[in-house]
Each structure stands twice: as C-alpha cells, then as structure tokens.
Coordinates of N, CA and C in Angstrom, one line a residue:
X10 N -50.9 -176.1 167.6 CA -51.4 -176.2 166.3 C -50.5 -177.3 165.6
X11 N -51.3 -178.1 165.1 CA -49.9 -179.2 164.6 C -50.0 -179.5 163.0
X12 N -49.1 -179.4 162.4 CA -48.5 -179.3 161.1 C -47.9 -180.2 160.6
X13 N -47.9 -180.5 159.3 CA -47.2 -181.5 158.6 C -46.4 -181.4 157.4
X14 N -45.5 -181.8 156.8 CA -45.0 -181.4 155.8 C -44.2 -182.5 155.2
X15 N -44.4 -182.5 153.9 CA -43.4 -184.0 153.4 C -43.0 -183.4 152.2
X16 N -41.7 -184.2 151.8 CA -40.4 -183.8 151.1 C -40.2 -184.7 150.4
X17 N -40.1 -185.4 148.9 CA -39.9 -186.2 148.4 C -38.9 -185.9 147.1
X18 N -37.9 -186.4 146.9 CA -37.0 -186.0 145.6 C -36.4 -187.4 145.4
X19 N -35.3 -187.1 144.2 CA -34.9 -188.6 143.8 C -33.7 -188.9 145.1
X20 N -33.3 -188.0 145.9 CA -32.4 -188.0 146.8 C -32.7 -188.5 148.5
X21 N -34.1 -187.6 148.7 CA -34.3 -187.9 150.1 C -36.3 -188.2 150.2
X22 N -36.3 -188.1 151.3 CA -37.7 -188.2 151.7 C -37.7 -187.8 153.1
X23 N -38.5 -186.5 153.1 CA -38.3 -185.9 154.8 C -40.0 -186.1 155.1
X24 N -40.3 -186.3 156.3 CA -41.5 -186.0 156.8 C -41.5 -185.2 158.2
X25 N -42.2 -184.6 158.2 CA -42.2 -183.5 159.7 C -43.2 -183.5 160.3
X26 N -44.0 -183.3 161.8 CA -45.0 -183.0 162.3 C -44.0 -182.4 163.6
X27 N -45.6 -181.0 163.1 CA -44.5 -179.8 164.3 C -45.8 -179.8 164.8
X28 N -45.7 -179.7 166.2 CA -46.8 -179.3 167.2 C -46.3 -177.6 168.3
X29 N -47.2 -176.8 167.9 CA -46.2 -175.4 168.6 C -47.0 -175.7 169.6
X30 N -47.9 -176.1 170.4 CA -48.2 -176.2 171.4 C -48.3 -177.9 172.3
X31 N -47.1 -177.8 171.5 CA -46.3 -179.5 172.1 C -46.3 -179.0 174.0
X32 N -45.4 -180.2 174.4 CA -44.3 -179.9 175.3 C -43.1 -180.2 175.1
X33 N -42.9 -180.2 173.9 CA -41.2 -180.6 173.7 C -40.3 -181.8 173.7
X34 N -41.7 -182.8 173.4 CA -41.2 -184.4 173.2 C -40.3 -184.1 171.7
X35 N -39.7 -185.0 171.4 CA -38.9 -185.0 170.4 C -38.4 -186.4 170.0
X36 N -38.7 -186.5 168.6 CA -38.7 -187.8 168.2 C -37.8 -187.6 166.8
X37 N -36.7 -187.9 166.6 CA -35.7 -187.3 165.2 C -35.1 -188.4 164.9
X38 N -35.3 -188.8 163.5 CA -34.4 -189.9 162.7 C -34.2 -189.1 161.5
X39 N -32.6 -188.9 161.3 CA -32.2 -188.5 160.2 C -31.2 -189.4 159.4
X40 N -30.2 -190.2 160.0 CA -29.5 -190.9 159.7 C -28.2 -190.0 160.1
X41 N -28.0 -189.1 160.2 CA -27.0 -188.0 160.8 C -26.9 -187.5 162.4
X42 N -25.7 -188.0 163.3 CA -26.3 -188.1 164.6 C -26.0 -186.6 164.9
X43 N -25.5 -185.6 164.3 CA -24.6 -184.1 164.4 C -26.5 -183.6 164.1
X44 N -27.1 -183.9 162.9 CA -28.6 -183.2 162.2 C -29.2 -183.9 163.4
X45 N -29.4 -185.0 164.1 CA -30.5 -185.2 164.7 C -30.3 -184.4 166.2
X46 N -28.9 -184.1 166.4 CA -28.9 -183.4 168.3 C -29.1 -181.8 167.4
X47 N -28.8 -181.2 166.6 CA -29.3 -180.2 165.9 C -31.0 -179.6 165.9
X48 N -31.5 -180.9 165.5 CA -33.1 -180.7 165.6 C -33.5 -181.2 166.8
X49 N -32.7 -182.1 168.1 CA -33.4 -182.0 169.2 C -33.2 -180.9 169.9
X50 N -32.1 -180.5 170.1 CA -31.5 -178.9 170.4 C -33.0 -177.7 170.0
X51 N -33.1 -177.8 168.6 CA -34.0 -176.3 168.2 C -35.1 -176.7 168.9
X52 N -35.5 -178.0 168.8 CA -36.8 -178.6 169.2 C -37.3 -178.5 170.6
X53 N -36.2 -178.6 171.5 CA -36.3 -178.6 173.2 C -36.1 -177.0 173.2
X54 N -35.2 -176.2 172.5 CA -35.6 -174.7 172.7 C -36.6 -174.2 172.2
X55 N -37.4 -174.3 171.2 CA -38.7 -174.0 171.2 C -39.8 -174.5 172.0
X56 N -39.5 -175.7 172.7 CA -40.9 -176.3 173.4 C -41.8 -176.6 172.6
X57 N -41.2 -177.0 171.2 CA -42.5 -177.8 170.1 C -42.4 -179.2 170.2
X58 N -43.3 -180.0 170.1 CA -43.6 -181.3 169.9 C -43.0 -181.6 168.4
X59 N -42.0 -182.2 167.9 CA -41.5 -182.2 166.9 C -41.2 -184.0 166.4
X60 N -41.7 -184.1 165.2 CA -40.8 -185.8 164.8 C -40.3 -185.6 163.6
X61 N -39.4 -185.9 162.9 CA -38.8 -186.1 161.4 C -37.9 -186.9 161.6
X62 N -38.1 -188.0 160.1 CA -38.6 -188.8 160.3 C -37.4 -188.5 158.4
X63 N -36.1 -188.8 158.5 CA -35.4 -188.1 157.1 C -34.6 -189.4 156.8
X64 N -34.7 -189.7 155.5 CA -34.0 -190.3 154.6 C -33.4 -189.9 153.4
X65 N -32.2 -190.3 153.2 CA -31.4 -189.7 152.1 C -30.5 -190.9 151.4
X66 N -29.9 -190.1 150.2 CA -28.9 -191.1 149.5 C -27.4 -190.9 149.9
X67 N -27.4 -191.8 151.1 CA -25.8 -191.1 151.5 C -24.9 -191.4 150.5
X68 N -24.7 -191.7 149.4 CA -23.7 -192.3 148.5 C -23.6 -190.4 147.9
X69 N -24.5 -189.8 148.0 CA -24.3 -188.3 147.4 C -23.4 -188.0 148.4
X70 N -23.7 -188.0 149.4 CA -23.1 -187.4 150.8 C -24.4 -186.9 151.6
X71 N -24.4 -185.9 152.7 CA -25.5 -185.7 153.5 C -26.1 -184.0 153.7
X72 N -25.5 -183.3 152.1 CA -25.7 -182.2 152.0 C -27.2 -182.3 151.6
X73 N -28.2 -183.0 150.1 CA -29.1 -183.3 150.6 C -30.2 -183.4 151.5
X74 N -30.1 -184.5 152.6 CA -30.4 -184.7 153.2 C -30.7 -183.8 154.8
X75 N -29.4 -182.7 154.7 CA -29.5 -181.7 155.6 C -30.3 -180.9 154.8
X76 N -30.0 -180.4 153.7 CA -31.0 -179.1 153.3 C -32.7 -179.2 153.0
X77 N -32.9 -180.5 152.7 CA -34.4 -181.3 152.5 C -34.6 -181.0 154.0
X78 N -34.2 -181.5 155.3 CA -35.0 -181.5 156.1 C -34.9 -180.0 156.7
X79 N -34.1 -179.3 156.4 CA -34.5 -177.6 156.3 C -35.6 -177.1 155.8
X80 N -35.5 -177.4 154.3 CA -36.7 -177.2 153.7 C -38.1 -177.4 154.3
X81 N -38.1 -178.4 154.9 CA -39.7 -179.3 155.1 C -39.3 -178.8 156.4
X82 N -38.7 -178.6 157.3 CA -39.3 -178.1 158.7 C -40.0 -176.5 159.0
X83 N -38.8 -175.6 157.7 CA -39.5 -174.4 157.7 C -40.5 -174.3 156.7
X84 N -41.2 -175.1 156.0 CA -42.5 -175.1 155.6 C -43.6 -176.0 156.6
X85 N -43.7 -176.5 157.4 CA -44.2 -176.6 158.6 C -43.7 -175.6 159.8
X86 N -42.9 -174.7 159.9 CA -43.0 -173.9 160.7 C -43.6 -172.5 160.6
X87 N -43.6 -172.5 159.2 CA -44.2 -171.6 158.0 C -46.3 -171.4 158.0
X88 N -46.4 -172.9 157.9 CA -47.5 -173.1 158.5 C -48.3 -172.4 159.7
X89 N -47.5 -172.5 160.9 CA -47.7 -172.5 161.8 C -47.9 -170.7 162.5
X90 N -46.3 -170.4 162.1 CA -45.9 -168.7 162.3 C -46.1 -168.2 161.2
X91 N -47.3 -166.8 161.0 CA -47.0 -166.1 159.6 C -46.4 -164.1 160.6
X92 N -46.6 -164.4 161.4 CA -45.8 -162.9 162.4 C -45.3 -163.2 163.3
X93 N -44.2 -162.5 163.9 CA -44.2 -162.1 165.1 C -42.5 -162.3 165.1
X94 N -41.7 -161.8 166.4 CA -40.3 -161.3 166.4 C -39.6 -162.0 167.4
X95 N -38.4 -162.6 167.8 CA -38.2 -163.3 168.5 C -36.6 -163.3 169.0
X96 N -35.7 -163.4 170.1 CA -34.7 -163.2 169.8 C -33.9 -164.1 171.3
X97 N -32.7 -164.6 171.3 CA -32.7 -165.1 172.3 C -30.8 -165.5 172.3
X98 N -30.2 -165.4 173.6 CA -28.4 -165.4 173.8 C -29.1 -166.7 174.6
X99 N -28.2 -167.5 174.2 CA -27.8 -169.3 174.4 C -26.3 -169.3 174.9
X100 N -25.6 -169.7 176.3 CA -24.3 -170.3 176.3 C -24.4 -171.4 176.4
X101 N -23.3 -172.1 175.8 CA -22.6 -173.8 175.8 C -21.2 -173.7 175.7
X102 N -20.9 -174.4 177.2 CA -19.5 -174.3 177.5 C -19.0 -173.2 177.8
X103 N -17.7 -172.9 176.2 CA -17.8 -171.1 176.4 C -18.1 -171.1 175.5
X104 N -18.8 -171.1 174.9 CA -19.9 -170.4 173.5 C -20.7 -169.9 173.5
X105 N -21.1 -169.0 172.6 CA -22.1 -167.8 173.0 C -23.0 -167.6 171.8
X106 N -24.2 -167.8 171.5 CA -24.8 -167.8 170.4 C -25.9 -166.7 170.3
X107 N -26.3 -166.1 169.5 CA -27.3 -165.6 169.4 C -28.0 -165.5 168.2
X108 N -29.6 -165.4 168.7 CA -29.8 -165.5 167.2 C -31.8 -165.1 167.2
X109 N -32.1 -164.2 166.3 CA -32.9 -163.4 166.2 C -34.0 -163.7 164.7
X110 N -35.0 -164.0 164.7 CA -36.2 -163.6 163.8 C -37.1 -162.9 163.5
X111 N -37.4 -162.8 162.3 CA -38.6 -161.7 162.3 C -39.4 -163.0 161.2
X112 N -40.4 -163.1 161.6 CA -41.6 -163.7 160.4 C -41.7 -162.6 159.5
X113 N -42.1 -163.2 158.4 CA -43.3 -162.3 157.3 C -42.3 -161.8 156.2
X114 N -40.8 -161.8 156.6 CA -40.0 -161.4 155.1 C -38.5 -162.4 155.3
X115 N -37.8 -163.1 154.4 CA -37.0 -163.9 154.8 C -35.7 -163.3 154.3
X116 N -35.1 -163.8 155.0 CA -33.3 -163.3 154.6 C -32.7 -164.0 155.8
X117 N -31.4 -164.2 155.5 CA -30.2 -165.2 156.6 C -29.2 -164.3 156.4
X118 N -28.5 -164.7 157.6 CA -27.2 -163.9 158.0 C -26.8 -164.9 158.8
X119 N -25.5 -165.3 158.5 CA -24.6 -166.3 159.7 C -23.3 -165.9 159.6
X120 N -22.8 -165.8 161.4 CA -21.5 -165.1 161.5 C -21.0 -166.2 162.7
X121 N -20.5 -167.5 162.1 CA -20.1 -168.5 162.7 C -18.9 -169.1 162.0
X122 N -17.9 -170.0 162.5 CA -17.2 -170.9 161.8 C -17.0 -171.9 162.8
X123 N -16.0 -172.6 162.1 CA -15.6 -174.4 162.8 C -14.5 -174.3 162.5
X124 N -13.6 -175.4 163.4 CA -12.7 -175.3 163.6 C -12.1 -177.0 162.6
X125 N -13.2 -177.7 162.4 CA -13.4 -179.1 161.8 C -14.2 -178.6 160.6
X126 N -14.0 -180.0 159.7 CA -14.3 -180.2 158.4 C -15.9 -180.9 158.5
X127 N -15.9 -181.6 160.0 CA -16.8 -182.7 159.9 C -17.5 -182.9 161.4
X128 N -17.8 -183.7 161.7 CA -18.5 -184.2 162.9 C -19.4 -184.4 162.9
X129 N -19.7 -185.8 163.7 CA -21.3 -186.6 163.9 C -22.0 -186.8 162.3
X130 N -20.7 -187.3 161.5 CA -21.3 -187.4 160.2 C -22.0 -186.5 159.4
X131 N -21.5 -185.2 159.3 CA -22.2 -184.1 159.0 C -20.9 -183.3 158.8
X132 N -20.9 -183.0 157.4 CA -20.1 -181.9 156.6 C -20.8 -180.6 157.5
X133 N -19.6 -179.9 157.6 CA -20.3 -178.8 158.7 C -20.9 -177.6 158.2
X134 N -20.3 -177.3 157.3 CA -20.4 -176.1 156.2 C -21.9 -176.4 155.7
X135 N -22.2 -177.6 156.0 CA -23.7 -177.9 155.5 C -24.7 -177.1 157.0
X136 N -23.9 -176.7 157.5 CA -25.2 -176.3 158.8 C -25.2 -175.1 158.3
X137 N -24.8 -174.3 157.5 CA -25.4 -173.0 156.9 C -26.2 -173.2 156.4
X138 N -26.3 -174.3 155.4 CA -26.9 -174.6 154.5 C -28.3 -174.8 155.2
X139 N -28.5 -175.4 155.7 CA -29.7 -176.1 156.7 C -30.0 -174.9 157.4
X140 N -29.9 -173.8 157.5 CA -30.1 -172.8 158.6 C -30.8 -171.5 157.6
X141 N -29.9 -171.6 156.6 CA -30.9 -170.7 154.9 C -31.5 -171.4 155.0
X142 N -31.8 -172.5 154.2 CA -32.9 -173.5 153.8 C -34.2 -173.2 154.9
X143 N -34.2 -173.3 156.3 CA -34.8 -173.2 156.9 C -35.5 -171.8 157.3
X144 N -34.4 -170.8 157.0 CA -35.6 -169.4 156.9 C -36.4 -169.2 156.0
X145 N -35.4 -169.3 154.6 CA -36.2 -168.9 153.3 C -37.9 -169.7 153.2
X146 N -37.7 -171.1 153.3 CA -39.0 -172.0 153.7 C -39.7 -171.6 154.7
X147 N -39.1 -171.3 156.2 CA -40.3 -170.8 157.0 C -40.9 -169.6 157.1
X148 N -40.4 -168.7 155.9 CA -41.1 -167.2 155.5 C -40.4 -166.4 156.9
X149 N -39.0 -166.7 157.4 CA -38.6 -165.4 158.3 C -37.1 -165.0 158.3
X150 N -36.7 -164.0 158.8 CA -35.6 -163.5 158.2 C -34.7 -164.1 159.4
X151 N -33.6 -165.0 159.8 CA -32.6 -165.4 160.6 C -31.7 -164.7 160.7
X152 N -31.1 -164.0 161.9 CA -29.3 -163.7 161.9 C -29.6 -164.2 163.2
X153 N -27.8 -165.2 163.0 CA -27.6 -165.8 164.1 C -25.8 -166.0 164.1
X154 N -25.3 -166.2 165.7 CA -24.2 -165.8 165.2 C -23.6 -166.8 166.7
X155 N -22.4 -166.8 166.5 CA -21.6 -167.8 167.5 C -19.9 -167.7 167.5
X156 N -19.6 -167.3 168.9 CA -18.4 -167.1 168.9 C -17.8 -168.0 170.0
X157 N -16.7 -168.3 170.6 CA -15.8 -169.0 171.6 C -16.4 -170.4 171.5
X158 N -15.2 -171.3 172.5 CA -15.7 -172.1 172.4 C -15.6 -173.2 171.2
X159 N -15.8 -174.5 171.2 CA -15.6 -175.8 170.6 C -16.9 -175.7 169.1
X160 N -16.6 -176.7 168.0 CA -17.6 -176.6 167.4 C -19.0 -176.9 168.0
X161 N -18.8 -178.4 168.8 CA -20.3 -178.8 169.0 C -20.9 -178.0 170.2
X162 N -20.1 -177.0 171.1 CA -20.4 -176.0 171.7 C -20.9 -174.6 171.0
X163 N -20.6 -174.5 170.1 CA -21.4 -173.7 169.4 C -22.7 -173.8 168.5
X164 N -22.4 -175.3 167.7 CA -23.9 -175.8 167.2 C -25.0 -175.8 168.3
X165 N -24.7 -176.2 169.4 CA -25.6 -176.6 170.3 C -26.2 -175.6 170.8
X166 N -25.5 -174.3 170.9 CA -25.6 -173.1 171.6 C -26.9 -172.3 170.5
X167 N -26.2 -172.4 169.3 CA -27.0 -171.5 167.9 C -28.3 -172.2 167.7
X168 N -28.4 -174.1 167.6 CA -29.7 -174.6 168.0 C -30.6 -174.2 168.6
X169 N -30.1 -174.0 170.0 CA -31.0 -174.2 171.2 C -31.5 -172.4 171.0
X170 N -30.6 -171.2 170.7 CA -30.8 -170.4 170.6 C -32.3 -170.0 169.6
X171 N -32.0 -170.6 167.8 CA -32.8 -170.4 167.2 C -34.2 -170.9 167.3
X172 N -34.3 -172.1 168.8 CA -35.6 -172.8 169.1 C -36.1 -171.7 169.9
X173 N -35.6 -171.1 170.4 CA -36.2 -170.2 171.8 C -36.2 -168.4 171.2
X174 N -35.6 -168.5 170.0 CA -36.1 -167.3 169.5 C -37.4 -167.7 168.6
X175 N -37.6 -168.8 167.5 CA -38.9 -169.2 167.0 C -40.3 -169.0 168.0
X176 N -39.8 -169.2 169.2 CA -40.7 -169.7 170.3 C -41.1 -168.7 171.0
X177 N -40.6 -167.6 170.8 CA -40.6 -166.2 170.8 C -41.8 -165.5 170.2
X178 N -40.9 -165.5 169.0 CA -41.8 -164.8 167.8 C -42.9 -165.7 167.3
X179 N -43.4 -167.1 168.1 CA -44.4 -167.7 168.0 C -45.5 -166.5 169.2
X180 N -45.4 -166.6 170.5 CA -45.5 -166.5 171.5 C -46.1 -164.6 170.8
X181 N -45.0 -164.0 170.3 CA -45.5 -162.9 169.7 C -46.3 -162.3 168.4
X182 N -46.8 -163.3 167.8 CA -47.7 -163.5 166.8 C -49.4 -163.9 167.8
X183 N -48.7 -164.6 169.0 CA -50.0 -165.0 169.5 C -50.9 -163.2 170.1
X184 N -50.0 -162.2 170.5 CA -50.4 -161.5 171.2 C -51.8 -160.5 170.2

C-alpha cells in the first residue's frame, strides 16, 4: 500500500513515500549521514519501499530536521498500520536492542544512552527525539531499548530492530 506524506514549516520540508509492500529499496536524503543510515536501517528492517526526501535549516542545528522527518514518516506509517503488535531483538557488534509495538494507542519508552555528544552530524539526544516524534505520529505505542556495545552499534541495532518490529505488527494487522 503506498503512502505519502509532506511536512512543510519555516524550518524544514520533509517528503515521504512509504510502500509496505515494497521490497526494501531505499532511497534517503536528509542532509544528516547518522538520520539517513537510521532510516535506511528501519527501512531494510521492515522490508518497506521507502524515500524521504528532508530539508532543513541547519543554521538552527538538526534537531528540526530529525523530529520533522519523524513526524511525516509516522504519519505515513500511520496511514498505512491502524492495528496490530510487533516485536523484535536485533544484535550489532555487542549490542543488543529491542524493541516492541502496539498500533492503535501511542506512548514511548526509551532505555538507551551514548557514550558521545554527536556523530554523523546528528546531536544524539536528538534520536529520542525522532523515535517519540515517530510513535506519537504513527498512532503506536514504542518501547525500545539498547544495551552494550558502541553508540553506532546500538543505533543501528534499535533501527533495524524497530523496522522488523513495524513489520510485524504490519504483517499482524494483515491477519
């Protein structure tokens, strides 16, 4: 089913097309190379056909710009899933991630930290940010969580996790 969703403020401009019955091509411009392996990560764990397509005012910084394309991917994923339950353990490196949804009521829980301030041009503290943003919008409740292991071994791990739990609770909305 393929979905669209556009984001326009005096700060950014996101555009999204989610395909849930993609194969997992992935096509991401954000201007952030840490947000763009973030969304190819969720995007190859869910097996969606995904592009966004994000602009922002980096002179703000790139908190903006992460939480806009939160916003607009979980209202295209919102679109797409209105039920179903999903859950899924991801390792990277030694990192261990997991991370679970329920469609149809929204709430976040993150039990992660960094060891860095920054990386791949992306304030890190902003990936919470981006991870609320993205349940509240796609109408489902997130807990996701990451322990051992390096920061980008954990991003990668919580990504890839929360694409294959969506992918899940897509898969169980279909039943």
């Amino acid at each position: 089913m393929l979905q669209l969703s556009r984001r326009e403020t005096k700060e950014t401009c996101i555009d999204v097309v989610l395909e849930t019955e993609g194969s997992g091509r992935i096509d991401v411009e954000t201007e952030i190379e840490l947000l763009d392996m973030i969304l190819t990560s969720l995007g190859k764990g869910a097996h969606f056909d995904l592009r966004i397509k994000a602009r922002g005012d980096s002179v703000t910084g790139d908190h903006h710009t992460i939480e806009d394309t939160g916003i607009t991917l979980g209202k295209a994923i919102a679109q797409a899933i209105k039920s179903g339950i999903g859950s899924s353990t991801v390792p990277s490196s030694t990192a261990l991630a997991v991370a679970a949804v329920r469609f149809g009521e929204t709430g976040y829980r993150g039990e992660f930290s960094f060891k860095s301030q920054s990386s791949g041009g992306m304030t890190l503290e902003n990936f919470g940010h981006f991870l609320r943003a993205l349940a509240y919008n796609g109408g489902f409740t997130l807990v996701i969580s990451a322990e051992g292991g390096d920061d980008m071994s954990k991003i990668e791990a919580m990504s890839t996790a929360l694409g294959r739990a969506i992918r899940r609770a897509w898969k169980d909305s279909e039943k």
